[in-house]
Each structure stands twice: as C-alpha cells, then as structure tokens.
Amino acid sequence: MRALQEELATGSTPAPRVPADWLAFTGTAIIALVFVQFATGVMLFSYYYPHVAKAFSSHQAIANEVPFGFLVETLHAMGAKMIVALAFLHLFLVWWHGSYRGPRARIWYAGMGLLLAFLVTGFSGYLLPWSQQSFWACVVGTEALRAVPLIGGGLVWLLRGGENVGQPTLVIFYLCHVLFLPAAIVTLLYFHVKWVWKAGVTGPSDTTARPDLDKCLGCKACSLACPFTAIQMIEVSGRKRPALNEDACNACRACVILCPASCISLRGPEGAVRNEPLWPHAVLRRIMASLGAVGLLFFSAFFLHGLFIAGKTPADPLLTPDRIKPDWYFLAPYQVLKVLPSERWGLAVLFLLTAALCALPALDPKGLRDPARRTVHRFLVKAAAAGLIVFTIWGYLS
Amino acid sequence: MRALPGKFARIAAFVPVLLLSLAGAACSADSMFLLGDACVSCHLTCERVTPEISVVAWKKSVHFRPDVTCSACHGGDRYLALPFKKGHLGLPTEAKAEASCGSCHEKELADFVYIRPRSAKNGCKAGCVSCHSYHNVQKAGPELVSTETCGACHSADKARPAIEAAAKLRENRDGLLALLSQRRQAGLPVEYYENELVSLDKKTARAFHASGMTGLATALSQGPEKEIAELSARLAGDSPAGFHAQGVFVVLLIIFALIVLAFTFRSLPKQGGKR
C-alpha cells in the first residue's frame, strides 16, 4: 500500500494528446464492468437453480419476482456483451500501437488469456437460462468440437458430460461459469494489471525516447534498460553518451523511468509528450472512463434491452428452432465454420488465427512501431478488424 | 338411423369432409382431423337442427379440436355411423350432457352441480349448456353473464346485479390486459402477471359456478374483483414508464457525476509528473 501511495504521488504517465486517446482507457472500463458482472452475478447466483427442470423457471422468477431482478439480469447479460466488445477494442488498439513487445509481451499473453476467458464465460453463461436459444446454441457450439481430429468425440463428451446436452452439461457449465472461470479471470486480471503497472503505460506510437545529452551522466542505465537495444553508448568528446536508433525504439519508457538524471523524455513530431501525474489526473481519467462505460451499460439495460436480448421459451430437446444463433461474439467464428467446406477446415483456420494472435509478441518482437510507417502491419490490423465486423454481420443476417 | 356399411360410410364421408377440411385448412391445418369423420358427413349436408347448423357452429367453437369431436357428447364412433342401439345417443339428456362436460371439466362440474345440487330447494335448474351453449361453445368469461344468457331463466331485476358485477369485472380485466400488453411491448417480463391472470380466471370461474344468481355479485366483488384491483395496482406500479423513469434517474445521476468529475479535472494544473 505504501509503495502504491508513493507511486501515485510521484509517478507520471503520458497524457492523452487527442480525443481518440480516450480509447486507451478501455482496459479500465473493462475492469469496471467486470466488477458489475461480479456484483450482479452474486445476486443471480443466489436465486438460480442449476437443474434442467427448474433452471428456466428460476430464471423467470428472478426476472419476475425478485426485486430489481429483471434489471440485474439484464445488466449481467448486457455487461457480458459489452465486456467482450471492449476487450476486442482494447486488443485492436494495443495491436495497432504495437504495445506488445519487449517487457509487455507477458501483458499481451495475459490479455489474450483474459479475452479467451471472457468468451468462454459468455458461452457457459449463455446456456444457464435453459431456453430454446440457449440449449440449441450449446448443442451447435459443442458439436463443432467433434471435428477436432482424434480427440473431438472425447472433447464433446467431456464438455457435455455425456453424449447429449442435458443435466450434466448444465452442471459443468454452471461450475465453470460461477467458479473456475471467474477464478481464472481474477488471476489473469491481477497479473495483467500488475505487469501493466510495472511496465508503465507505453508512449504514443509516433514517439521515441530522446535523451538530453547536456544532462546525461553517461551511466549507461538507459542502454542496459532498453529491451530493444535501441540505445547504444558512444564516445562523444571523451564522454559516453547514448545514441538512439529511432527505428528500434518502441517508446516503452523503460529508459525514461530508469534514468537517474531524468534526462530522457518521449518526443514526437510535435515535440515533447506531456506527462501528467498519476494522482489525481490519470486516476480521474480512468474513473471517468469507467463511469462512462457503466453509464452506457445502464442506459442499454434500461432502454435497449429489447434490441439485444430476445424473449425466451423453455428448452425443448425435441423441437429444433428455425434459427439458432450464438451470442454476437461467436457469430464471426460461426460464420467461418459455415463458409468453409468442412468443419475441420473451419476449426483449423480459427485455431491458427487465434494462435497467431496469441503469439504476436514472438512473431513481431522488435522493429518499427509507428503504424504510419508499417504498411503490412496496418493492413493486417485493419483486415482483422474488418473481417471480424463483416463476418459478425454476415453471421447475424444469414 | 339406418347404419351405412362402414367402408362405404368412410368413402362417402370423404367428399364433404374434404371440402370442409380444405375450407378449414385455408385458415388452420387442424381441420384435417375431420377426414373420415362419419358424423360430419351426414350432419353437414342433411341438417335438422335449426337455427344454427351444428357442425358449422362447432367449427367456430373452442371445442373444434381432435379430442372433442361429436362422439365425445353424442356417443357412438366418429368413423362408423352407428345406430342408437350401438351407442349413438342422438340428443343426449341433461344428465348425460353434464357427464360429458365433466369428463374434461371435472372441477367446474363439481363446483356447479355438487355445491348447489339441483335437487335442493334453491338449487339451480340450469345445466352446463344453459350458459355455455352446446355446439358454439366459446371461451368462458364474464361476458357470458348477460341479459341474453341469464334472462332465459331469471327476471331482469334478479339478474341485474350479477350482470353489472360481471360487466365491471370484464372492464377491469380488459384494463389489466391493456397494462400487460404495454409491458409486453416494452420488452419487460410478463410471466408473473400472466400466471396470476390464469389463476384469477380459475377463481372467477369458480365464483360463477359456485354462487347462485343472487350471490354472484357479492362473490365477484369479494374475490376476483379485489384480486384484479390488487394486480392492476401492482402492474401500474411496475409499469414500463416506471422502469424507464428509474433508468432516466440512474443515467442522469451518472451523467451528473461525469460532469462533476470533468469540471474537477479541468481545474487541475496541466503540468505535472517528474518522469
């Protein structure tokens, strides 16, 4: 706590330069929404009954008879959708700005783990109301795993607790949703935030570190600190001075933080990047971003729930509905599986894309960071974002 | 009635029933169950019951379904035009008609017949069909209590309190349904109120069956009327407008907090930070 207070009192972070920089606070907004999910989840947990004969009616009872039950249930459902949307936005922003390299690689890995945990939590929670939509989305979603070579059948059996979706499936999904996945999310979140705190907020992607040679002591701390070997010490007038390779610098601020003479700052095309204190400036920005996200969630829950949450009928294993659709964040993979010639191909493509994204720090460990100077990088990020949007809309309409 | 050979009856029944079924199929596939029905084939074409044609009247009723065909009340077999001695009852007696009704509506019959038995001095002389009709049976509700229905047996003075009470109940129930419809359109959960309404309808039916004409008004005002008023009050308090008003309050509160934070932020010094 003392270290935290000291860091808040003395630390600083690059201040947002343009209105779009407020998107950088998606991470804090996600944390705020996770808190809301936990709070609403505890309330739902108290009244929900994980049995096939009672799950639907207990879910209806929460909406109809528990005080504020409908609001809590809607906040929980809408919150899940918003968390995944913000998580994707956060991912694309970090990817765009190249903030996954060097000391931030482990932050990226934890972040990808969090994204996958959010997706699986959403999938498991989708089944719990035991409605027609939930049941059949689970049937289709779990059945897709059968295409995995060698172990597909076993995987499906394990996940469902049997050959068909039934009571064991509900119990497995319930345990995952209320116990294992929240524990995983809390653990990953803890390490993710801790490592972000340790590494510091990365500088803007069009900036590089610039040492002030007049103040420099020649201690080589910056050269030793730099994970990208962007700073080399050279002899200038009989003294060691840092020489920066701007193309290699990733503005990670390791040298800025560790320089004992505070002679290094981030500089961009328009000059030095302004820093602001952690307290109260950066903290206030984050509180405002969180409040904005929570406000949007409440607005959606009160006024837009009809758009995003369909009416429910009890699950009927003997009656297949006409249109079985997963929640919005699975529409894109769902459409990929439908478009490709076989499910095995579809699963392979999805697996490779996910693996490539997870392994991004290993595939792109160093080099230029400014997106304006990286054509292939810009193309990849935009193609991925566009692909996600197009396939999601296509999956919704098909 | 002379029985036709079974096979010929089935074939002969096919044509008019097919015509009736095709007409019905334009509106509902349920009428396909009439194919092969021997009763319909005769009684649709050589009708003796006036003023309404029994089959056409039955087709408009809530009993137009596979498990309540002619043989349910008139005996016999719907596929074999059987004579009287082989089970066809023709026009059933009052007692047999009530027994037919009670085979499905057991509780209602118990309320009506056993609580106020016909043999008692003040027992009701009417049967089920007196109020509910025999072929054109419609969904039971307060609208059945009318001058037309009650006036067949009771004087206007005696029937008036019950008719007025039933009319008031109907009006309040319609109001409740309108509130429920608003809630449903707003996307809010309605299952609790729908379940309560089903329970209320059952209690209303019981009040009708178990009370005499003189006691009906009191039974309605002390039971269903009160419950409808309570349910309406709860629904009015739980209205979409109320829910949205809560939403406006919460969202405005958050916006206010954001504005306060924004002003606080603007008042902070811009420069800062040592590193």
PDB file of N, CA and C in Angstrom, chain A residues 297-343:
ATOM      1  N   LEU A 297     -23.768   1.009 -20.001  1.00  0.00           N
ATOM      2  CA  LEU A 297     -24.366  -0.288 -19.659  1.00  0.00           C
ATOM      3  C   LEU A 297     -25.770  -0.099 -19.075  1.00  0.00           C
ATOM      4  N   PHE A 298     -25.902   0.835 -18.127  1.00  0.00           N
ATOM      5  CA  PHE A 298     -27.222   1.065 -17.521  1.00  0.00           C
ATOM      6  C   PHE A 298     -28.214   1.597 -18.547  1.00  0.00           C
ATOM      7  N   PHE A 299     -27.723   2.469 -19.427  1.00  0.00           N
ATOM      8  CA  PHE A 299     -28.612   3.001 -20.465  1.00  0.00           C
ATOM      9  C   PHE A 299     -29.127   1.858 -21.344  1.00  0.00           C
ATOM     10  N   SER A 300     -28.215   0.977 -21.753  1.00  0.00           N
ATOM     11  CA  SER A 300     -28.602  -0.157 -22.600  1.00  0.00           C
ATOM     12  C   SER A 300     -29.582  -1.068 -21.868  1.00  0.00           C
ATOM     13  N   ALA A 301     -29.308  -1.305 -20.573  1.00  0.00           N
ATOM     14  CA  ALA A 301     -30.163  -2.223 -19.806  1.00  0.00           C
ATOM     15  C   ALA A 301     -31.573  -1.656 -19.633  1.00  0.00           C
ATOM     16  N   PHE A 302     -31.662  -0.342 -19.418  1.00  0.00           N
ATOM     17  CA  PHE A 302     -32.976   0.262 -19.174  1.00  0.00           C
ATOM     18  C   PHE A 302     -33.755   0.493 -20.466  1.00  0.00           C
ATOM     19  N   PHE A 303     -33.054   0.893 -21.555  1.00  0.00           N
ATOM     20  CA  PHE A 303     -33.785   1.368 -22.716  1.00  0.00           C
ATOM     21  C   PHE A 303     -33.592   0.521 -23.978  1.00  0.00           C
ATOM     22  N   LEU A 304     -32.550  -0.284 -24.035  1.00  0.00           N
ATOM     23  CA  LEU A 304     -32.267  -1.011 -25.275  1.00  0.00           C
ATOM     24  C   LEU A 304     -32.298  -2.531 -25.114  1.00  0.00           C
ATOM     25  N   HIS A 305     -32.775  -3.026 -23.966  1.00  0.00           N
ATOM     26  CA  HIS A 305     -32.700  -4.459 -23.725  1.00  0.00           C
ATOM     27  C   HIS A 305     -33.495  -5.246 -24.750  1.00  0.00           C
ATOM     28  N   GLY A 306     -34.575  -4.644 -25.272  1.00  0.00           N
ATOM     29  CA  GLY A 306     -35.372  -5.350 -26.263  1.00  0.00           C
ATOM     30  C   GLY A 306     -34.613  -5.630 -27.546  1.00  0.00           C
ATOM     31  N   LEU A 307     -33.594  -4.775 -27.837  1.00  0.00           N
ATOM     32  CA  LEU A 307     -32.839  -4.940 -29.076  1.00  0.00           C
ATOM     33  C   LEU A 307     -31.870  -6.108 -28.989  1.00  0.00           C
ATOM     34  N   PHE A 308     -31.297  -6.305 -27.801  1.00  0.00           N
ATOM     35  CA  PHE A 308     -30.189  -7.253 -27.693  1.00  0.00           C
ATOM     36  C   PHE A 308     -30.554  -8.551 -26.997  1.00  0.00           C
ATOM     37  N   ILE A 309     -31.656  -8.566 -26.273  1.00  0.00           N
ATOM     38  CA  ILE A 309     -32.000  -9.777 -25.533  1.00  0.00           C
ATOM     39  C   ILE A 309     -33.364 -10.244 -26.014  1.00  0.00           C
ATOM     40  N   ALA A 310     -33.417 -11.421 -26.657  1.00  0.00           N
ATOM     41  CA  ALA A 310     -34.676 -11.914 -27.225  1.00  0.00           C
ATOM     42  C   ALA A 310     -35.521 -12.553 -26.132  1.00  0.00           C
ATOM     43  N   GLY A 311     -36.820 -12.624 -26.373  1.00  0.00           N
ATOM     44  CA  GLY A 311     -37.724 -13.309 -25.456  1.00  0.00           C
ATOM     45  C   GLY A 311     -37.371 -14.780 -25.397  1.00  0.00           C
ATOM     46  N   LYS A 312     -37.670 -15.438 -24.315  1.00  0.00           N
ATOM     47  CA  LYS A 312     -37.205 -16.811 -24.157  1.00  0.00           C
ATOM     48  C   LYS A 312     -38.380 -17.768 -23.991  1.00  0.00           C
ATOM     49  N   THR A 313     -38.200 -18.940 -24.567  1.00  0.00           N
ATOM     50  CA  THR A 313     -39.136 -20.040 -24.318  1.00  0.00           C
ATOM     51  C   THR A 313     -38.317 -21.186 -23.735  1.00  0.00           C
ATOM     52  N   PRO A 314     -38.953 -22.044 -22.935  1.00  0.00           N
ATOM     53  CA  PRO A 314     -38.186 -23.111 -22.284  1.00  0.00           C
ATOM     54  C   PRO A 314     -37.546 -24.054 -23.304  1.00  0.00           C
ATOM     55  N   ALA A 315     -36.431 -24.626 -22.957  1.00  0.00           N
ATOM     56  CA  ALA A 315     -35.714 -25.535 -23.856  1.00  0.00           C
ATOM     57  C   ALA A 315     -36.566 -26.767 -24.159  1.00  0.00           C
ATOM     58  N   ASP A 316     -36.570 -27.152 -25.421  1.00  0.00           N
ATOM     59  CA  ASP A 316     -37.287 -28.366 -25.835  1.00  0.00           C
ATOM     60  C   ASP A 316     -36.337 -29.184 -26.706  1.00  0.00           C
ATOM     61  N   PRO A 317     -35.716 -30.226 -26.135  1.00  0.00           N
ATOM     62  CA  PRO A 317     -34.740 -31.008 -26.917  1.00  0.00           C
ATOM     63  C   PRO A 317     -35.341 -31.691 -28.139  1.00  0.00           C
ATOM     64  N   LEU A 318     -36.688 -31.781 -28.180  1.00  0.00           N
ATOM     65  CA  LEU A 318     -37.315 -32.465 -29.308  1.00  0.00           C
ATOM     66  C   LEU A 318     -37.743 -31.512 -30.421  1.00  0.00           C
ATOM     67  N   LEU A 319     -37.552 -30.217 -30.188  1.00  0.00           N
ATOM     68  CA  LEU A 319     -38.003 -29.241 -31.178  1.00  0.00           C
ATOM     69  C   LEU A 319     -36.848 -28.331 -31.544  1.00  0.00           C
ATOM     70  N   THR A 320     -36.333 -28.480 -32.764  1.00  0.00           N
ATOM     71  CA  THR A 320     -35.225 -27.644 -33.211  1.00  0.00           C
ATOM     72  C   THR A 320     -35.767 -26.335 -33.752  1.00  0.00           C
ATOM     73  N   PRO A 321     -35.320 -25.199 -33.225  1.00  0.00           N
ATOM     74  CA  PRO A 321     -35.825 -23.933 -33.751  1.00  0.00           C
ATOM     75  C   PRO A 321     -35.275 -23.655 -35.145  1.00  0.00           C
ATOM     76  N   ASP A 322     -35.939 -22.712 -35.842  1.00  0.00           N
ATOM     77  CA  ASP A 322     -35.527 -22.417 -37.216  1.00  0.00           C
ATOM     78  C   ASP A 322     -34.142 -21.810 -37.274  1.00  0.00           C
ATOM     79  N   ARG A 323     -33.922 -20.799 -36.431  1.00  0.00           N
ATOM     80  CA  ARG A 323     -32.643 -20.086 -36.486  1.00  0.00           C
ATOM     81  C   ARG A 323     -31.947 -20.231 -35.138  1.00  0.00           C
ATOM     82  N   ILE A 324     -30.817 -20.851 -35.177  1.00  0.00           N
ATOM     83  CA  ILE A 324     -30.021 -20.995 -33.954  1.00  0.00           C
ATOM     84  C   ILE A 324     -28.842 -20.048 -34.082  1.00  0.00           C
ATOM     85  N   LYS A 325     -28.781 -19.079 -33.195  1.00  0.00           N
ATOM     86  CA  LYS A 325     -27.694 -18.103 -33.283  1.00  0.00           C
ATOM     87  C   LYS A 325     -26.994 -18.028 -31.930  1.00  0.00           C
ATOM     88  N   PRO A 326     -25.660 -18.002 -31.948  1.00  0.00           N
ATOM     89  CA  PRO A 326     -24.942 -17.775 -30.701  1.00  0.00           C
ATOM     90  C   PRO A 326     -24.977 -16.288 -30.358  1.00  0.00           C
ATOM     91  N   ASP A 327     -24.366 -15.919 -29.274  1.00  0.00           N
ATOM     92  CA  ASP A 327     -24.262 -14.514 -28.905  1.00  0.00           C
ATOM     93  C   ASP A 327     -23.360 -13.810 -29.916  1.00  0.00           C
ATOM     94  N   TRP A 328     -23.413 -12.494 -29.958  1.00  0.00           N
ATOM     95  CA  TRP A 328     -22.798 -11.751 -31.069  1.00  0.00           C
ATOM     96  C   TRP A 328     -21.327 -12.088 -31.267  1.00  0.00           C
ATOM     97  N   TYR A 329     -20.573 -12.327 -30.175  1.00  0.00           N
ATOM     98  CA  TYR A 329     -19.131 -12.506 -30.328  1.00  0.00           C
ATOM     99  C   TYR A 329     -18.760 -13.866 -30.902  1.00  0.00           C
ATOM    100  N   PHE A 330     -19.712 -14.770 -31.053  1.00  0.00           N
ATOM    101  CA  PHE A 330     -19.426 -16.042 -31.700  1.00  0.00           C
ATOM    102  C   PHE A 330     -19.994 -16.115 -33.111  1.00  0.00           C
ATOM    103  N   LEU A 331     -20.641 -15.028 -33.547  1.00  0.00           N
ATOM    104  CA  LEU A 331     -21.231 -15.031 -34.882  1.00  0.00           C
ATOM    105  C   LEU A 331     -20.151 -15.136 -35.950  1.00  0.00           C
ATOM    106  N   ALA A 332     -19.015 -14.444 -35.759  1.00  0.00           N
ATOM    107  CA  ALA A 332     -17.959 -14.483 -36.770  1.00  0.00           C
ATOM    108  C   ALA A 332     -17.361 -15.894 -36.898  1.00  0.00           C
ATOM    109  N   PRO A 333     -16.922 -16.539 -35.800  1.00  0.00           N
ATOM    110  CA  PRO A 333     -16.427 -17.914 -35.940  1.00  0.00           C
ATOM    111  C   PRO A 333     -17.491 -18.858 -36.481  1.00  0.00           C
ATOM    112  N   TYR A 334     -18.752 -18.640 -36.061  1.00  0.00           N
ATOM    113  CA  TYR A 334     -19.870 -19.454 -36.528  1.00  0.00           C
ATOM    114  C   TYR A 334     -19.996 -19.349 -38.043  1.00  0.00           C
ATOM    115  N   GLN A 335     -19.850 -18.130 -38.561  1.00  0.00           N
ATOM    116  CA  GLN A 335     -19.972 -17.928 -39.996  1.00  0.00           C
ATOM    117  C   GLN A 335     -18.778 -18.515 -40.731  1.00  0.00           C
ATOM    118  N   VAL A 336     -17.599 -18.415 -40.138  1.00  0.00           N
ATOM    119  CA  VAL A 336     -16.410 -19.023 -40.750  1.00  0.00           C
ATOM    120  C   VAL A 336     -16.624 -20.531 -40.901  1.00  0.00           C
ATOM    121  N   LEU A 337     -17.151 -21.154 -39.859  1.00  0.00           N
ATOM    122  CA  LEU A 337     -17.402 -22.601 -39.913  1.00  0.00           C
ATOM    123  C   LEU A 337     -18.427 -22.939 -40.989  1.00  0.00           C
ATOM    124  N   LYS A 338     -19.378 -22.033 -41.200  1.00  0.00           N
ATOM    125  CA  LYS A 338     -20.408 -22.317 -42.216  1.00  0.00           C
ATOM    126  C   LYS A 338     -19.873 -22.126 -43.629  1.00  0.00           C
ATOM    127  N   VAL A 339     -18.980 -21.140 -43.765  1.00  0.00           N
ATOM    128  CA  VAL A 339     -18.500 -20.781 -45.103  1.00  0.00           C
ATOM    129  C   VAL A 339     -17.490 -21.785 -45.643  1.00  0.00           C
ATOM    130  N   LEU A 340     -16.624 -22.272 -44.762  1.00  0.00           N
ATOM    131  CA  LEU A 340     -15.558 -23.177 -45.237  1.00  0.00           C
ATOM    132  C   LEU A 340     -16.124 -24.561 -45.545  1.00  0.00           C
ATOM    133  N   PRO A 341     -15.455 -25.287 -46.438  1.00  0.00           N
ATOM    134  CA  PRO A 341     -16.015 -26.557 -46.924  1.00  0.00           C
ATOM    135  C   PRO A 341     -16.281 -27.587 -45.824  1.00  0.00           C
ATOM    136  N   SER A 342     -15.420 -27.649 -44.814  1.00  0.00           N
ATOM    137  CA  SER A 342     -15.706 -28.616 -43.748  1.00  0.00           C
ATOM    138  C   SER A 342     -15.438 -27.965 -42.401  1.00  0.00           C
ATOM    139  N   GLU A 343     -16.050 -28.553 -41.372  1.00  0.00           N
ATOM    140  CA  GLU A 343     -15.857 -28.002 -40.023  1.00  0.00           C
ATOM    141  C   GLU A 343     -14.417 -28.129 -39.589  1.00  0.00           C
TER     142      GLU A 343
END
